[in-house]
Amino acid sequence: MLHMTPTYLLDEQRLLDNLNTIALIQQEADVQFILAFKAFAWWKTLPLFRPFIHATTASSLFEARMGYEKFGAPVHAYLPAYTQQDITQIAPISSHLTFNSFSQYERLHSLALQTNPQLSLGLRINPEYSEVKTLIYNPCAPGSRFGVSAQRMPTHLPEQIHGLHCHCHCESSAEEFVRTLSHIEDKFHHWLMQARWINFGGGHLVTRNDYNIPLLVDTLNSFHQRYPHLKIILEPGSAFTWQTGELMAEVVDIVTDHGISTAILNVSFTCHMPDCLEMPYMPVVRGAQVVTRDAKGEHVYRLGGNSCLSGDWLGSWQFDHSLSVGEIIIFEDMIHYTTVKTNMFNGVGHPDLAIRHTNGQVEVLRHFSYEDYLARMD
C-alpha cells in the first residue's frame, strides 16, 4: 500500500478571515500589529499578509533576515542576548531594536546606533505578573531571565531608549490583558510617561471565537487617553494563524498491549507537534473525542508517533468506528507553533507544507527530502 505524504495544510480563506479581524482592531484601536515569526514563518505566504500589516518581529538573525528580505520591511528585533556580530547584522535591517537588560544596552547601544542611526531602541520590562499557568510559557515567573523589573529601573530612561517592550501572555484573553495592564501601569507609569512607544508583546489571541474584541478595543483606546504620546504595538503569533489549518496524517499500523490499542501514524508528536508534549495539551482530532489517558473500550486508541522515542504518543481518543491501516487522521489547528519548532530527530521525514487557496486548489509549497536531513549536518 502506498502511504500519503503527511501534510500541514493551511487554508487561505481562514487566514484572510483572521487578517481582516486584526485589521479591524488596528483601525478601531489605533494600534500596530506585527507578525511574530516564532509562531509562523511560512515566508512564501507573506504576500497575503502585506495588505494588512506593515512589519514583522524577529528574535534571531535568521528571522530578522527573513522579515527584511521576504516580507520586505525593516523588522522589530528583540533577542534575549545580542552579540556584537548580531548587532552589526541585525541593526541595519531593523526599525526597532529592543534590549533585554541594561548591561546589554550599555555594551551594545552605541554600536547599534553607529550601524543604523535611524534605529529606535527599546528596553524589555518585566511587570512580574502573568496569568500563564504553564511555567515553560510564563515569561514573568520568579527568576525570569526576561526584562528589567521596576525596582531595577533608573529614575530616567537613557536618552537613546525610545520604547518599552513587555510580554506576559500566551493564548490569553482580553480580560487577562486588562488585569495585566493594571500591573504594568502601576509599576511602570513613571517610565511610560517618558517613552515614545510600548510593545505589549504576543499571546493576545484576538482571533479566537470567544475573544472579547470590544473590551480589547475599549481598553486600548482608554490607554491612549492616559498616554496619548505612546504608539502601541502588539505582536501576537498564534492569532494570525489560529484555526487556519490541519496536519494530515495516516495510520500505518495498529498495535495492542495490555488492552490498550495504539494507532501508529506517519507523523511524530516529538518531531512535528512538540507543543503537545511541552504545553502539554490534547489537540482536536477530527471525528474523535478525547477520553481519559489510559482509557480502554470500543474504538478507543492512543495515537503514536513514528519515532523511536518511547514517549512519542498521546492518548486517548474514541472514534465512532474501528481504525484501519491507511486511514487518514486529521489534527486540527496545527499551523501555529508547529513547523517553526519541528525537527528531524531519528531521521523522521518532515510533512509537506501546503496551502488550500480560496479557489479550492491545493498547492504544495515545500516538500522535504533525504537531502534536507543530510544538509542539517553537512
PDB file of C-alpha atoms in Angstrom, residues 17-247:
ATOM      1  CA  ASP A  17     -10.525  35.995   7.874  1.00  0.00           C
ATOM      2  CA  ASN A  18      -8.027  36.301  10.733  1.00  0.00           C
ATOM      3  CA  LEU A  19      -6.132  39.060   8.942  1.00  0.00           C
ATOM      4  CA  ASN A  20      -9.353  41.007   8.449  1.00  0.00           C
ATOM      5  CA  THR A  21     -10.113  40.719  12.164  1.00  0.00           C
ATOM      6  CA  ILE A  22      -6.649  42.012  13.016  1.00  0.00           C
ATOM      7  CA  ALA A  23      -7.004  44.868  10.518  1.00  0.00           C
ATOM      8  CA  LEU A  24     -10.299  45.889  12.120  1.00  0.00           C
ATOM      9  CA  ILE A  25      -8.732  46.025  15.591  1.00  0.00           C
ATOM     10  CA  GLN A  26      -5.798  48.030  14.256  1.00  0.00           C
ATOM     11  CA  GLN A  27      -8.182  50.600  12.839  1.00  0.00           C
ATOM     12  CA  GLU A  28     -10.584  50.826  15.767  1.00  0.00           C
ATOM     13  CA  ALA A  29      -7.880  50.931  18.452  1.00  0.00           C
ATOM     14  CA  ASP A  30      -5.185  52.849  16.531  1.00  0.00           C
ATOM     15  CA  VAL A  31      -2.533  50.197  17.198  1.00  0.00           C
ATOM     16  CA  GLN A  32       0.016  48.340  15.093  1.00  0.00           C
ATOM     17  CA  PHE A  33       0.035  44.544  14.808  1.00  0.00           C
ATOM     18  CA  ILE A  34       3.221  42.853  13.640  1.00  0.00           C
ATOM     19  CA  LEU A  35       3.740  39.183  12.788  1.00  0.00           C
ATOM     20  CA  ALA A  36       5.919  37.141  15.166  1.00  0.00           C
ATOM     21  CA  PHE A  37       7.892  34.584  13.179  1.00  0.00           C
ATOM     22  CA  LYS A  38       8.404  32.448  16.280  1.00  0.00           C
ATOM     23  CA  ALA A  39       4.835  31.211  15.762  1.00  0.00           C
ATOM     24  CA  PHE A  40       4.590  31.122  11.981  1.00  0.00           C
ATOM     25  CA  ALA A  41       7.287  31.524   9.342  1.00  0.00           C
ATOM     26  CA  TRP A  42       5.932  30.261   6.022  1.00  0.00           C
ATOM     27  CA  TRP A  43       7.656  33.036   4.066  1.00  0.00           C
ATOM     28  CA  LYS A  44       6.004  32.038   0.788  1.00  0.00           C
ATOM     29  CA  THR A  45       2.657  33.155   2.250  1.00  0.00           C
ATOM     30  CA  LEU A  46       3.887  36.605   3.320  1.00  0.00           C
ATOM     31  CA  PRO A  47       2.329  38.360   0.277  1.00  0.00           C
ATOM     32  CA  LEU A  48      -1.054  37.528   1.848  1.00  0.00           C
ATOM     33  CA  PHE A  49      -0.068  39.493   4.975  1.00  0.00           C
ATOM     34  CA  ARG A  50       1.235  42.664   3.333  1.00  0.00           C
ATOM     35  CA  PRO A  51      -2.147  44.355   2.709  1.00  0.00           C
ATOM     36  CA  PHE A  52      -2.954  44.026   6.417  1.00  0.00           C
ATOM     37  CA  ILE A  53       0.283  44.620   8.351  1.00  0.00           C
ATOM     38  CA  HIS A  54       3.456  46.577   7.671  1.00  0.00           C
ATOM     39  CA  ALA A  55       6.164  44.907   9.749  1.00  0.00           C
ATOM     40  CA  THR A  56       7.318  41.689  11.395  1.00  0.00           C
ATOM     41  CA  THR A  57       9.141  40.890  14.625  1.00  0.00           C
ATOM     42  CA  ALA A  58      12.307  38.823  14.919  1.00  0.00           C
ATOM     43  CA  SER A  59      14.078  37.077  17.792  1.00  0.00           C
ATOM     44  CA  SER A  60      17.143  35.913  15.879  1.00  0.00           C
ATOM     45  CA  LEU A  61      19.330  36.931  12.990  1.00  0.00           C
ATOM     46  CA  PHE A  62      17.695  34.429  10.655  1.00  0.00           C
ATOM     47  CA  GLU A  63      14.193  35.693  11.499  1.00  0.00           C
ATOM     48  CA  ALA A  64      15.379  39.267  11.023  1.00  0.00           C
ATOM     49  CA  ARG A  65      16.804  38.491   7.608  1.00  0.00           C
ATOM     50  CA  MET A  66      13.612  36.695   6.600  1.00  0.00           C
ATOM     51  CA  GLY A  67      11.465  39.626   7.656  1.00  0.00           C
ATOM     52  CA  TYR A  68      13.611  42.124   5.812  1.00  0.00           C
ATOM     53  CA  GLU A  69      14.255  40.051   2.702  1.00  0.00           C
ATOM     54  CA  LYS A  70      10.983  38.137   2.315  1.00  0.00           C
ATOM     55  CA  PHE A  71       8.409  40.476   3.891  1.00  0.00           C
ATOM     56  CA  GLY A  72      10.253  43.482   2.516  1.00  0.00           C
ATOM     57  CA  ALA A  73      10.358  45.834   5.503  1.00  0.00           C
ATOM     58  CA  PRO A  74      12.702  46.593   8.419  1.00  0.00           C
ATOM     59  CA  VAL A  75      11.924  44.378  11.416  1.00  0.00           C
ATOM     60  CA  HIS A  76      11.235  44.912  15.101  1.00  0.00           C
ATOM     61  CA  ALA A  77      14.100  42.985  16.709  1.00  0.00           C
ATOM     62  CA  TYR A  78      14.270  41.547  20.201  1.00  0.00           C
ATOM     63  CA  LEU A  79      16.886  38.969  21.219  1.00  0.00           C
ATOM     64  CA  PRO A  80      17.321  37.772  24.817  1.00  0.00           C
ATOM     65  CA  ALA A  81      21.039  38.418  24.253  1.00  0.00           C
ATOM     66  CA  TYR A  82      22.874  40.008  21.326  1.00  0.00           C
ATOM     67  CA  THR A  83      26.482  39.523  20.316  1.00  0.00           C
ATOM     68  CA  GLN A  84      28.441  42.263  18.584  1.00  0.00           C
ATOM     69  CA  GLN A  85      28.133  40.267  15.388  1.00  0.00           C
ATOM     70  CA  ASP A  86      24.341  40.083  15.844  1.00  0.00           C
ATOM     71  CA  ILE A  87      24.140  43.853  16.220  1.00  0.00           C
ATOM     72  CA  THR A  88      26.176  44.596  13.118  1.00  0.00           C
ATOM     73  CA  GLN A  89      23.932  42.342  11.026  1.00  0.00           C
ATOM     74  CA  ILE A  90      20.531  42.963  12.635  1.00  0.00           C
ATOM     75  CA  ALA A  91      20.655  46.728  13.243  1.00  0.00           C
ATOM     76  CA  PRO A  92      20.893  47.690   9.536  1.00  0.00           C
ATOM     77  CA  ILE A  93      17.707  45.755   8.702  1.00  0.00           C
ATOM     78  CA  SER A  94      15.667  46.810  11.752  1.00  0.00           C
ATOM     79  CA  SER A  95      13.450  49.780  12.552  1.00  0.00           C
ATOM     80  CA  HIS A  96      13.183  48.911  16.269  1.00  0.00           C
ATOM     81  CA  LEU A  97      15.711  47.046  18.401  1.00  0.00           C
ATOM     82  CA  THR A  98      14.908  46.081  21.984  1.00  0.00           C
ATOM     83  CA  PHE A  99      17.461  45.125  24.630  1.00  0.00           C
ATOM     84  CA  ASN A 100      16.669  42.588  27.328  1.00  0.00           C
ATOM     85  CA  SER A 101      18.846  44.195  30.005  1.00  0.00           C
ATOM     86  CA  PHE A 102      20.707  47.385  30.840  1.00  0.00           C
ATOM     87  CA  SER A 103      24.005  45.526  30.659  1.00  0.00           C
ATOM     88  CA  GLN A 104      23.281  44.587  27.033  1.00  0.00           C
ATOM     89  CA  TYR A 105      22.165  48.150  26.333  1.00  0.00           C
ATOM     90  CA  GLU A 106      25.284  49.682  27.849  1.00  0.00           C
ATOM     91  CA  ARG A 107      27.635  47.402  25.916  1.00  0.00           C
ATOM     92  CA  LEU A 108      25.945  47.493  22.538  1.00  0.00           C
ATOM     93  CA  HIS A 109      23.663  50.504  22.021  1.00  0.00           C
ATOM     94  CA  SER A 110      26.430  52.738  20.618  1.00  0.00           C
ATOM     95  CA  LEU A 111      27.351  50.063  18.088  1.00  0.00           C
ATOM     96  CA  ALA A 112      23.695  49.625  17.146  1.00  0.00           C
ATOM     97  CA  LEU A 113      23.177  53.346  16.527  1.00  0.00           C
ATOM     98  CA  GLN A 114      26.500  53.657  14.749  1.00  0.00           C
ATOM     99  CA  THR A 115      25.381  50.842  12.450  1.00  0.00           C
ATOM    100  CA  ASN A 116      21.899  52.340  11.935  1.00  0.00           C
ATOM    101  CA  PRO A 117      21.394  55.934  13.195  1.00  0.00           C
ATOM    102  CA  GLN A 118      17.649  55.734  12.410  1.00  0.00           C
ATOM    103  CA  LEU A 119      17.107  52.831  14.799  1.00  0.00           C
ATOM    104  CA  SER A 120      14.562  53.217  17.609  1.00  0.00           C
ATOM    105  CA  LEU A 121      15.902  51.458  20.692  1.00  0.00           C
ATOM    106  CA  GLY A 122      13.743  49.793  23.330  1.00  0.00           C
ATOM    107  CA  LEU A 123      14.085  48.059  26.674  1.00  0.00           C
ATOM    108  CA  ARG A 124      12.198  44.967  27.770  1.00  0.00           C
ATOM    109  CA  ILE A 125      10.492  45.343  31.130  1.00  0.00           C
ATOM    110  CA  ASN A 126       9.159  42.675  33.485  1.00  0.00           C
ATOM    111  CA  PRO A 127       5.891  43.562  35.248  1.00  0.00           C
ATOM    112  CA  GLU A 128       6.333  40.454  37.427  1.00  0.00           C
ATOM    113  CA  TYR A 129       2.756  39.471  36.689  1.00  0.00           C
ATOM    114  CA  SER A 130       1.376  36.888  34.296  1.00  0.00           C
ATOM    115  CA  GLU A 131      -1.627  34.574  34.375  1.00  0.00           C
ATOM    116  CA  VAL A 132       0.057  31.940  32.184  1.00  0.00           C
ATOM    117  CA  LYS A 133      -0.270  28.717  34.167  1.00  0.00           C
ATOM    118  CA  THR A 134       2.274  26.557  32.299  1.00  0.00           C
ATOM    119  CA  LEU A 135       5.660  27.549  33.689  1.00  0.00           C
ATOM    120  CA  ILE A 136       7.602  26.895  30.483  1.00  0.00           C
ATOM    121  CA  TYR A 137       5.491  29.587  28.790  1.00  0.00           C
ATOM    122  CA  ASN A 138       5.415  32.103  31.654  1.00  0.00           C
ATOM    123  CA  PRO A 139       7.911  34.918  30.929  1.00  0.00           C
ATOM    124  CA  CYS A 140       7.249  36.642  34.259  1.00  0.00           C
ATOM    125  CA  ALA A 141       7.823  33.692  36.580  1.00  0.00           C
ATOM    126  CA  PRO A 142      10.143  34.300  39.571  1.00  0.00           C
ATOM    127  CA  GLY A 143      13.751  34.268  38.440  1.00  0.00           C
ATOM    128  CA  SER A 144      12.806  35.048  34.849  1.00  0.00           C
ATOM    129  CA  ARG A 145      15.701  35.933  32.562  1.00  0.00           C
ATOM    130  CA  PHE A 146      13.463  38.288  30.579  1.00  0.00           C
ATOM    131  CA  GLY A 147      13.305  42.027  31.093  1.00  0.00           C
ATOM    132  CA  VAL A 148      14.004  44.609  33.792  1.00  0.00           C
ATOM    133  CA  SER A 149      11.789  44.826  36.887  1.00  0.00           C
ATOM    134  CA  ALA A 150      10.627  48.219  38.166  1.00  0.00           C
ATOM    135  CA  GLN A 151      12.955  48.174  41.179  1.00  0.00           C
ATOM    136  CA  ARG A 152      15.961  47.913  38.859  1.00  0.00           C
ATOM    137  CA  MET A 153      14.951  50.832  36.633  1.00  0.00           C
ATOM    138  CA  PRO A 154      16.766  54.209  36.801  1.00  0.00           C
ATOM    139  CA  THR A 155      14.806  57.354  37.551  1.00  0.00           C
ATOM    140  CA  HIS A 156      15.099  58.475  33.954  1.00  0.00           C
ATOM    141  CA  LEU A 157      15.296  56.356  30.835  1.00  0.00           C
ATOM    142  CA  PRO A 158      18.536  56.793  28.921  1.00  0.00           C
ATOM    143  CA  GLU A 159      18.117  59.364  26.178  1.00  0.00           C
ATOM    144  CA  GLN A 160      18.575  56.736  23.473  1.00  0.00           C
ATOM    145  CA  ILE A 161      15.770  54.489  24.813  1.00  0.00           C
ATOM    146  CA  HIS A 162      12.555  55.352  22.986  1.00  0.00           C
ATOM    147  CA  GLY A 163      10.321  52.419  23.837  1.00  0.00           C
ATOM    148  CA  LEU A 164       9.358  49.731  26.311  1.00  0.00           C
ATOM    149  CA  HIS A 165       8.550  46.123  25.498  1.00  0.00           C
ATOM    150  CA  CYS A 166       6.818  43.555  27.705  1.00  0.00           C
ATOM    151  CA  HIS A 167       5.474  40.070  27.127  1.00  0.00           C
ATOM    152  CA  CYS A 168       3.121  38.499  29.680  1.00  0.00           C
ATOM    153  CA  HIS A 169       0.644  36.386  27.714  1.00  0.00           C
ATOM    154  CA  CYS A 170       0.129  33.049  25.997  1.00  0.00           C
ATOM    155  CA  GLU A 171      -3.121  32.434  24.091  1.00  0.00           C
ATOM    156  CA  SER A 172      -4.673  34.898  26.557  1.00  0.00           C
ATOM    157  CA  SER A 173      -7.997  36.748  26.705  1.00  0.00           C
ATOM    158  CA  ALA A 174      -8.842  40.434  26.698  1.00  0.00           C
ATOM    159  CA  GLU A 175      -9.839  40.093  30.351  1.00  0.00           C
ATOM    160  CA  GLU A 176      -6.354  38.815  31.195  1.00  0.00           C
ATOM    161  CA  PHE A 177      -4.838  41.745  29.305  1.00  0.00           C
ATOM    162  CA  VAL A 178      -6.956  44.207  31.303  1.00  0.00           C
ATOM    163  CA  ARG A 179      -5.704  42.750  34.579  1.00  0.00           C
ATOM    164  CA  THR A 180      -2.125  42.610  33.342  1.00  0.00           C
ATOM    165  CA  LEU A 181      -2.244  46.177  32.074  1.00  0.00           C
ATOM    166  CA  SER A 182      -3.153  47.451  35.524  1.00  0.00           C
ATOM    167  CA  HIS A 183       0.057  45.881  36.871  1.00  0.00           C
ATOM    168  CA  ILE A 184       2.121  47.326  34.029  1.00  0.00           C
ATOM    169  CA  GLU A 185       0.786  50.823  34.639  1.00  0.00           C
ATOM    170  CA  ASP A 186       1.085  50.533  38.391  1.00  0.00           C
ATOM    171  CA  LYS A 187       4.751  49.542  38.226  1.00  0.00           C
ATOM    172  CA  PHE A 188       5.920  51.442  35.143  1.00  0.00           C
ATOM    173  CA  HIS A 189       3.756  54.584  34.862  1.00  0.00           C
ATOM    174  CA  HIS A 190       6.783  56.786  35.557  1.00  0.00           C
ATOM    175  CA  TRP A 191       8.659  55.359  32.555  1.00  0.00           C
ATOM    176  CA  LEU A 192       5.614  55.090  30.314  1.00  0.00           C
ATOM    177  CA  MET A 193       5.434  58.862  30.572  1.00  0.00           C
ATOM    178  CA  GLN A 194       8.994  59.069  29.240  1.00  0.00           C
ATOM    179  CA  ALA A 195       8.714  56.612  26.346  1.00  0.00           C
ATOM    180  CA  ARG A 196       7.504  57.066  22.775  1.00  0.00           C
ATOM    181  CA  TRP A 197       6.169  53.557  22.156  1.00  0.00           C
ATOM    182  CA  ILE A 198       5.068  50.470  24.060  1.00  0.00           C
ATOM    183  CA  ASN A 199       5.094  46.936  22.683  1.00  0.00           C
ATOM    184  CA  PHE A 200       2.672  44.691  24.579  1.00  0.00           C
ATOM    185  CA  GLY A 201       4.214  41.564  23.064  1.00  0.00           C
ATOM    186  CA  GLY A 202       2.438  38.423  21.970  1.00  0.00           C
ATOM    187  CA  GLY A 203      -0.119  35.995  23.319  1.00  0.00           C
ATOM    188  CA  HIS A 204      -3.158  38.172  22.543  1.00  0.00           C
ATOM    189  CA  LEU A 205      -5.427  35.573  20.945  1.00  0.00           C
ATOM    190  CA  VAL A 206      -7.696  38.100  19.258  1.00  0.00           C
ATOM    191  CA  THR A 207      -8.950  35.693  16.569  1.00  0.00           C
ATOM    192  CA  ARG A 208     -10.317  33.086  18.966  1.00  0.00           C
ATOM    193  CA  ASN A 209     -14.094  32.822  18.619  1.00  0.00           C
ATOM    194  CA  ASP A 210     -14.805  33.850  22.207  1.00  0.00           C
ATOM    195  CA  TYR A 211     -12.240  36.670  22.384  1.00  0.00           C
ATOM    196  CA  ASN A 212     -13.783  39.908  23.673  1.00  0.00           C
ATOM    197  CA  ILE A 213     -12.674  42.276  20.914  1.00  0.00           C
ATOM    198  CA  PRO A 214     -14.819  45.241  22.096  1.00  0.00           C
ATOM    199  CA  LEU A 215     -13.177  45.020  25.529  1.00  0.00           C
ATOM    200  CA  LEU A 216      -9.706  44.991  23.966  1.00  0.00           C
ATOM    201  CA  VAL A 217     -10.516  47.979  21.755  1.00  0.00           C
ATOM    202  CA  ASP A 218     -12.015  49.932  24.673  1.00  0.00           C
ATOM    203  CA  THR A 219      -9.011  49.080  26.850  1.00  0.00           C
ATOM    204  CA  LEU A 220      -6.514  50.206  24.229  1.00  0.00           C
ATOM    205  CA  ASN A 221      -8.418  53.414  23.485  1.00  0.00           C
ATOM    206  CA  SER A 222      -8.586  54.181  27.198  1.00  0.00           C
ATOM    207  CA  PHE A 223      -4.833  53.605  27.418  1.00  0.00           C
ATOM    208  CA  HIS A 224      -4.400  56.049  24.521  1.00  0.00           C
ATOM    209  CA  GLN A 225      -6.249  58.691  26.533  1.00  0.00           C
ATOM    210  CA  ARG A 226      -3.943  58.223  29.510  1.00  0.00           C
ATOM    211  CA  TYR A 227      -0.771  58.056  27.380  1.00  0.00           C
ATOM    212  CA  PRO A 228      -1.543  59.923  24.118  1.00  0.00           C
ATOM    213  CA  HIS A 229       2.164  60.197  23.297  1.00  0.00           C
ATOM    214  CA  LEU A 230       2.665  56.416  23.104  1.00  0.00           C
ATOM    215  CA  LYS A 231       2.436  54.360  19.933  1.00  0.00           C
ATOM    216  CA  ILE A 232       1.030  50.914  20.764  1.00  0.00           C
ATOM    217  CA  ILE A 233       2.402  47.737  19.184  1.00  0.00           C
ATOM    218  CA  LEU A 234       1.176  44.144  19.565  1.00  0.00           C
ATOM    219  CA  GLU A 235       2.995  41.154  18.133  1.00  0.00           C
ATOM    220  CA  PRO A 236       0.842  38.039  18.507  1.00  0.00           C
ATOM    221  CA  GLY A 237       1.961  34.884  16.835  1.00  0.00           C
ATOM    222  CA  SER A 238      -0.885  32.414  17.211  1.00  0.00           C
ATOM    223  CA  ALA A 239      -3.613  34.979  16.486  1.00  0.00           C
ATOM    224  CA  PHE A 240      -2.623  35.286  12.837  1.00  0.00           C
ATOM    225  CA  THR A 241      -2.877  31.568  12.080  1.00  0.00           C
ATOM    226  CA  TRP A 242      -5.273  30.368  14.792  1.00  0.00           C
ATOM    227  CA  GLN A 243      -7.591  27.651  13.428  1.00  0.00           C
ATOM    228  CA  THR A 244      -6.281  28.107   9.880  1.00  0.00           C
ATOM    229  CA  GLY A 245      -5.258  24.575   9.033  1.00  0.00           C
ATOM    230  CA  GLU A 246      -4.576  20.955   9.861  1.00  0.00           C
ATOM    231  CA  LEU A 247      -1.896  18.304   9.971  1.00  0.00           C
TER     232      LEU A 247
END
